[in-house]
XYZ file of C-alpha atoms in Angstrom:
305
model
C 145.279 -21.700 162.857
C 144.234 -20.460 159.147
C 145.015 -24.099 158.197
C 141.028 -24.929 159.727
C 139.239 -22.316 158.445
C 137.880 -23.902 155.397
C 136.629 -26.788 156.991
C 134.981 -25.491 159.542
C 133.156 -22.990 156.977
C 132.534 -25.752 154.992
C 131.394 -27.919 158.184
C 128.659 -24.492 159.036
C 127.878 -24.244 155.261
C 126.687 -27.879 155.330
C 124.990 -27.748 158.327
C 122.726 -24.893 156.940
C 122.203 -26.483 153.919
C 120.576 -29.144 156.180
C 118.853 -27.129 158.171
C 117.263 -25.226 155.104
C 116.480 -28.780 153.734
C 114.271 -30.010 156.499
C 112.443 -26.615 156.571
C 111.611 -27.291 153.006
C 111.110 -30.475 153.128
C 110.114 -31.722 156.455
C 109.922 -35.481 158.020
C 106.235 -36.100 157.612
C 105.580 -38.989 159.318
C 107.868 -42.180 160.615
C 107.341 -45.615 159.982
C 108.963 -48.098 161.410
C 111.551 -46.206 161.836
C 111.855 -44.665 158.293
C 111.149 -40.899 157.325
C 108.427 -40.160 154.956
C 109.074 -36.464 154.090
C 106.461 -34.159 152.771
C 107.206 -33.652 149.399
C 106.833 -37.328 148.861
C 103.386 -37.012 150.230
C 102.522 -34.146 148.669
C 103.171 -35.881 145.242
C 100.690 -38.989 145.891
C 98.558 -36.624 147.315
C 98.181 -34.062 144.298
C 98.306 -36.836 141.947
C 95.587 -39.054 143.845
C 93.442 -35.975 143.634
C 93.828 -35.596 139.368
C 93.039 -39.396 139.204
C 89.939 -39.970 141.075
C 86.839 -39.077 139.838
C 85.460 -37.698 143.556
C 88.592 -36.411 145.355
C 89.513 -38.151 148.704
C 89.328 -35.464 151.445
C 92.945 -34.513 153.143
C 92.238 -36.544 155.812
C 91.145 -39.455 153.924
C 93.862 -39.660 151.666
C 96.205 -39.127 154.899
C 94.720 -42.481 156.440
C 94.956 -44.473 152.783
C 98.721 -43.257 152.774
C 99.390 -44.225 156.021
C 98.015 -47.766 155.119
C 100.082 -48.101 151.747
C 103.525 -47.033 153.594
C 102.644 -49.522 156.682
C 102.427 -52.372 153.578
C 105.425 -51.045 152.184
C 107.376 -51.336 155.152
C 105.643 -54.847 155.836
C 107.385 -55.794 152.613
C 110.557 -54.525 153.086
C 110.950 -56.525 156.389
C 110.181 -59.729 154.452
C 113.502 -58.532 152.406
C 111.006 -58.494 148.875
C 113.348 -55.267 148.175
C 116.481 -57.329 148.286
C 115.752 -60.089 146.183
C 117.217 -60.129 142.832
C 113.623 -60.014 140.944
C 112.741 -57.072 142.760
C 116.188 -54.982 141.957
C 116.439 -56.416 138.206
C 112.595 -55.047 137.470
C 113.132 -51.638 139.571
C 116.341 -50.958 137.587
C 114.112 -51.584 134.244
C 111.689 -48.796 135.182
C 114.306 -46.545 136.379
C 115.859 -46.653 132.992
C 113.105 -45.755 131.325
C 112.251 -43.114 133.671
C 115.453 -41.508 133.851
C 115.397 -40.898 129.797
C 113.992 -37.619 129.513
C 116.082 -36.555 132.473
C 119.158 -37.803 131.298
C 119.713 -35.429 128.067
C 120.236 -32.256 130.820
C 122.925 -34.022 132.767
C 125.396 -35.328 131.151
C 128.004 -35.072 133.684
C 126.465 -38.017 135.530
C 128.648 -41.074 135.984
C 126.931 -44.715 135.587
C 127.879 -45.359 139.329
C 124.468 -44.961 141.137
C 123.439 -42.568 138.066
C 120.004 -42.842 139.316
C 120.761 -42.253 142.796
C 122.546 -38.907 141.511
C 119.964 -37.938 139.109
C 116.986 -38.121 142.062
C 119.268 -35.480 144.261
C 119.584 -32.960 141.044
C 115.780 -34.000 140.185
C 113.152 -33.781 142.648
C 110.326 -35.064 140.200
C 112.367 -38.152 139.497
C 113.060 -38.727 142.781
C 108.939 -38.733 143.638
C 108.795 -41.181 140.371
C 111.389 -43.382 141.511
C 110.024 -43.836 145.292
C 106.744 -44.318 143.462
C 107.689 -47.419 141.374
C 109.538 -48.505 144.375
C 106.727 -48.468 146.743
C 104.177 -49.864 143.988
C 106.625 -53.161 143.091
C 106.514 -53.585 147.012
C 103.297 -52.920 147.671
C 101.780 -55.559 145.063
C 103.947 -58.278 145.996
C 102.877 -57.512 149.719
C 99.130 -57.674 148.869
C 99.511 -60.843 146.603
C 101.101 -62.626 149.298
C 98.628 -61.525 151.822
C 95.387 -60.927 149.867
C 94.993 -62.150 146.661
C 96.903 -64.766 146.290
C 95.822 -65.946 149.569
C 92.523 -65.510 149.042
C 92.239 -68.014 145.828
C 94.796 -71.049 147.600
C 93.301 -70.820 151.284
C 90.144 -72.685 150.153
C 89.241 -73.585 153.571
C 89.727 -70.079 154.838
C 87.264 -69.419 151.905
C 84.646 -71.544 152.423
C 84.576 -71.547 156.497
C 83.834 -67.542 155.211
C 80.863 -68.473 152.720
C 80.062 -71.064 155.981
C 79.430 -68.504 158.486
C 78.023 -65.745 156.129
C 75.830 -68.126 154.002
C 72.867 -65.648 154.393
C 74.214 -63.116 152.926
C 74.539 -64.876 149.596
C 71.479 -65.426 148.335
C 69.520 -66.180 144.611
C 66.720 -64.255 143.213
C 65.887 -67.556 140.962
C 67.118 -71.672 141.225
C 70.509 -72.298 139.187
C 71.630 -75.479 137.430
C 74.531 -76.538 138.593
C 76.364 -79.539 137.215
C 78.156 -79.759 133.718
C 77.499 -80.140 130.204
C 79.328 -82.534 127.999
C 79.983 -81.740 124.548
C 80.521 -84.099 121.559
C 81.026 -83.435 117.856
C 78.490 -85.786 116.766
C 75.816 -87.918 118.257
C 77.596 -91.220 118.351
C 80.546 -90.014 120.362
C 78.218 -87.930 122.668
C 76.421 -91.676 123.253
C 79.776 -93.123 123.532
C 80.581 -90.704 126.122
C 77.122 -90.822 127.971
C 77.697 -94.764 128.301
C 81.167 -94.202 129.713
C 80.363 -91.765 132.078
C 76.891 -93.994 133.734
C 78.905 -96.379 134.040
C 82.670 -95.481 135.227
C 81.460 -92.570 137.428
C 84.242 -90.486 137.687
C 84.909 -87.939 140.595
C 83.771 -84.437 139.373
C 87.781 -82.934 140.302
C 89.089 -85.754 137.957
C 86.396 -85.493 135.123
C 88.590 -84.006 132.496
C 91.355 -85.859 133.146
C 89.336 -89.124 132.444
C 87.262 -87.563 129.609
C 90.718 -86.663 128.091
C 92.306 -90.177 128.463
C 89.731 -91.809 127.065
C 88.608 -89.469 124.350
C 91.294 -87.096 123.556
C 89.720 -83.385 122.323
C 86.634 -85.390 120.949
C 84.867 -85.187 123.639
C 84.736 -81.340 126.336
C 83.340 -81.076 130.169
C 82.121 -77.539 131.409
C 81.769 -76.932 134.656
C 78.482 -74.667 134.859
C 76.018 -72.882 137.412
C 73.700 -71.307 135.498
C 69.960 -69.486 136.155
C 67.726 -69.131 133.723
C 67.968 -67.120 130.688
C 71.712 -66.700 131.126
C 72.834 -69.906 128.925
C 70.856 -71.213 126.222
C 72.791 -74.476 126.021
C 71.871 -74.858 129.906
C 68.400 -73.692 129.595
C 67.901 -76.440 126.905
C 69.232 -79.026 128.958
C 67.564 -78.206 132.402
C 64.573 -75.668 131.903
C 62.842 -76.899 128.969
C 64.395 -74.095 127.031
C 64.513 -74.775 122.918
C 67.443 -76.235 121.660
C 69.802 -73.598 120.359
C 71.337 -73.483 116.901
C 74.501 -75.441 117.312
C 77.961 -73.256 116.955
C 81.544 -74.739 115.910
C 82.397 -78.012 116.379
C 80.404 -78.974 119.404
C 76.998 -79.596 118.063
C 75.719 -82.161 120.591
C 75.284 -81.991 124.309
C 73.742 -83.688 127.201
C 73.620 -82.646 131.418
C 75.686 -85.081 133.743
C 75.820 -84.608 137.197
C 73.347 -81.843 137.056
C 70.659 -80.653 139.253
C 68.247 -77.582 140.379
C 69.275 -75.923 143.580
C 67.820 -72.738 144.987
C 70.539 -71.155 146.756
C 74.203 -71.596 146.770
C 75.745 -74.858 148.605
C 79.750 -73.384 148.886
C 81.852 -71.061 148.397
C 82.147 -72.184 144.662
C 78.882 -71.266 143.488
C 79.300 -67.482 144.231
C 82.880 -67.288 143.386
C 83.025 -63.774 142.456
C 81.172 -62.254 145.678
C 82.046 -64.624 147.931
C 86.512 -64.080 147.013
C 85.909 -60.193 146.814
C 84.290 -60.166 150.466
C 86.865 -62.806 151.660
C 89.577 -60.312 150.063
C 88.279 -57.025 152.282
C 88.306 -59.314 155.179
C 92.029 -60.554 154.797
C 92.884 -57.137 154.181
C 91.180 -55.718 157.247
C 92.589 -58.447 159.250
C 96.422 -57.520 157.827
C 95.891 -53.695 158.267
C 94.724 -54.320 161.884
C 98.044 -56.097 162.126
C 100.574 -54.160 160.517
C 99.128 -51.466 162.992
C 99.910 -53.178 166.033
C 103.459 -54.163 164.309
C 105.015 -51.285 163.218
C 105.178 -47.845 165.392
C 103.753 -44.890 162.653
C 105.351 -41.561 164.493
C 103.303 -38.056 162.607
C 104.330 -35.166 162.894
C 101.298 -33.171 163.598
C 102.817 -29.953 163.256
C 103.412 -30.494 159.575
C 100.140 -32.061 159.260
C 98.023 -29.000 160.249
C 99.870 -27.356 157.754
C 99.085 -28.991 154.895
C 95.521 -29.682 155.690
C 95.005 -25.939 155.425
């Protein structure tokens, strides 16, 4: 009978070491299945609240965290943690990370060294989930934000379509382009060729380039008043500016006067950045109904003390 006493000792020790764990470091929150404890939580919480110039209430930040872990786990189930890229990159921050950590445990082995250092190092082991999540978490977005928002063109401009009033001018732009030449014979040469081949505006610089090499350049502009001298010259009786560098002669093709914008291209910038908040809304909305989020509340009311 002596012959078991050690392991079951052993067996009890372990199971209070457990025990003691998940009292100091409870389960916060579950999602999809996978435990978010509170330490982890605490760290993006206390560090959140150094880096933002008006601190995020608890509940707030709570909300926003829930968010980034639902897009984390969105990424892991399209397997973006177990491509190649993603593991190759991860290992290059954790080597870098592990540096200063490394010098006060030498006993490590190399197999899963980073693995053993995050169970001996609690700060390391917040850093390393950090970098994890953050790889994750941008590839996620890209995919379903960003990237999204600049190659779904039609997404993008049925948006500008059905919000149209909500982008409006102050002042008429010019919006055409402006072809530049070094001298006045090749801007003539170029002004002939243009009246009289036509080209599409998308294939503009291709032609311009085949015909005329780096002699002669085509900018795209839409321009108010006041905001380009070249293009206040050319379409609001502005003076002629003081040419600069190699292009000193220009002339208007394709241009015109328009007092508020046509599509989505002529208020890029607004029009991409509200298209963004509505793909991301949309995807949130999703990723809610998708994955099961499990808090525990108990924990919660804890820390919001």
């Amino acid at each position: 009978m002596k012959r078991y006493i050690i392991p079951v000792v052993f067996f009890v020790t372990v199971i209070f070491q457990v025990l003691a764990d998940s009292k100091n470091d409870p389960v916060l929150m579950t999602i999809n299945g996978k435990d978010v404890h509170q330490s982890e939580f605490e760290y993006l919480y206390n560090k959140n609240k150094l880096q933002q110039a008006q601190p995020q209430s608890f509940d707030e930040y709570l909300e926003m965290f829930i968010v980034y872990k639902l897009k984390v786990a969105d990424a892991e189930a399209a397997g973006i943690d177990t491509t190649s890229t993603f593991r190759n990159e991860l290992r290059g921050y954790f080597k870098d990370l592990a540096l200063p950590y490394l010098s006060e445990h030498t006993q490590l082995t190399d197999d899963n060294i980073f693995d053993q250092l995050a169970d001996k190092e609690s700060e390391f082991k917040n850093i390393m989930n950090e970098y994890h999540d953050g790889i994750l978490l941008f590839e996620i977005s890209n995919r379903n934000v960003w990237e999204k928002s600049v190659t779904d063109k039609t997404g993008l401009e049925n948006y500008f379509r059905s919000n149209i009033s909500a982008y409006k001018w102050d002042e008429p732009h010019y919006k055409g382009y402006v072809i530049y030449a070094p001298n006045d014979s090749l801007a003539n040469e170029a002004d002939i060729f243009l009246n009289n081949t036509k080209p599409h505006p998308d294939s503009l610089t291709t032609v311009l380039r085949a015909n005329f090499g780096r002699d002669i350049k085509a900018e795209k502009v839409i321009t108010a008043r006041g905001e380009n001298p070249i293009v206040d010259h050319i379409a609001f009786s502005g003076e002629s500016p003081e040419p600069k560098g190699r292009w000193n002669v220009w002339f208007g093709y394709m241009g015109r006067i328009i007092n508020a914008p046509e599509e989505a291209a002529d208020v890029r910038g607004p029009v991409t950045s509200d298209y963004q908040q509505l793909l991301e809304k949309k995807w949130v909305e999703k990723l809610r109904k998708k994955y099961p989020v499990k808090l525990n509340k108990k924990v919660i009311r804890q820390l919001r003390k």
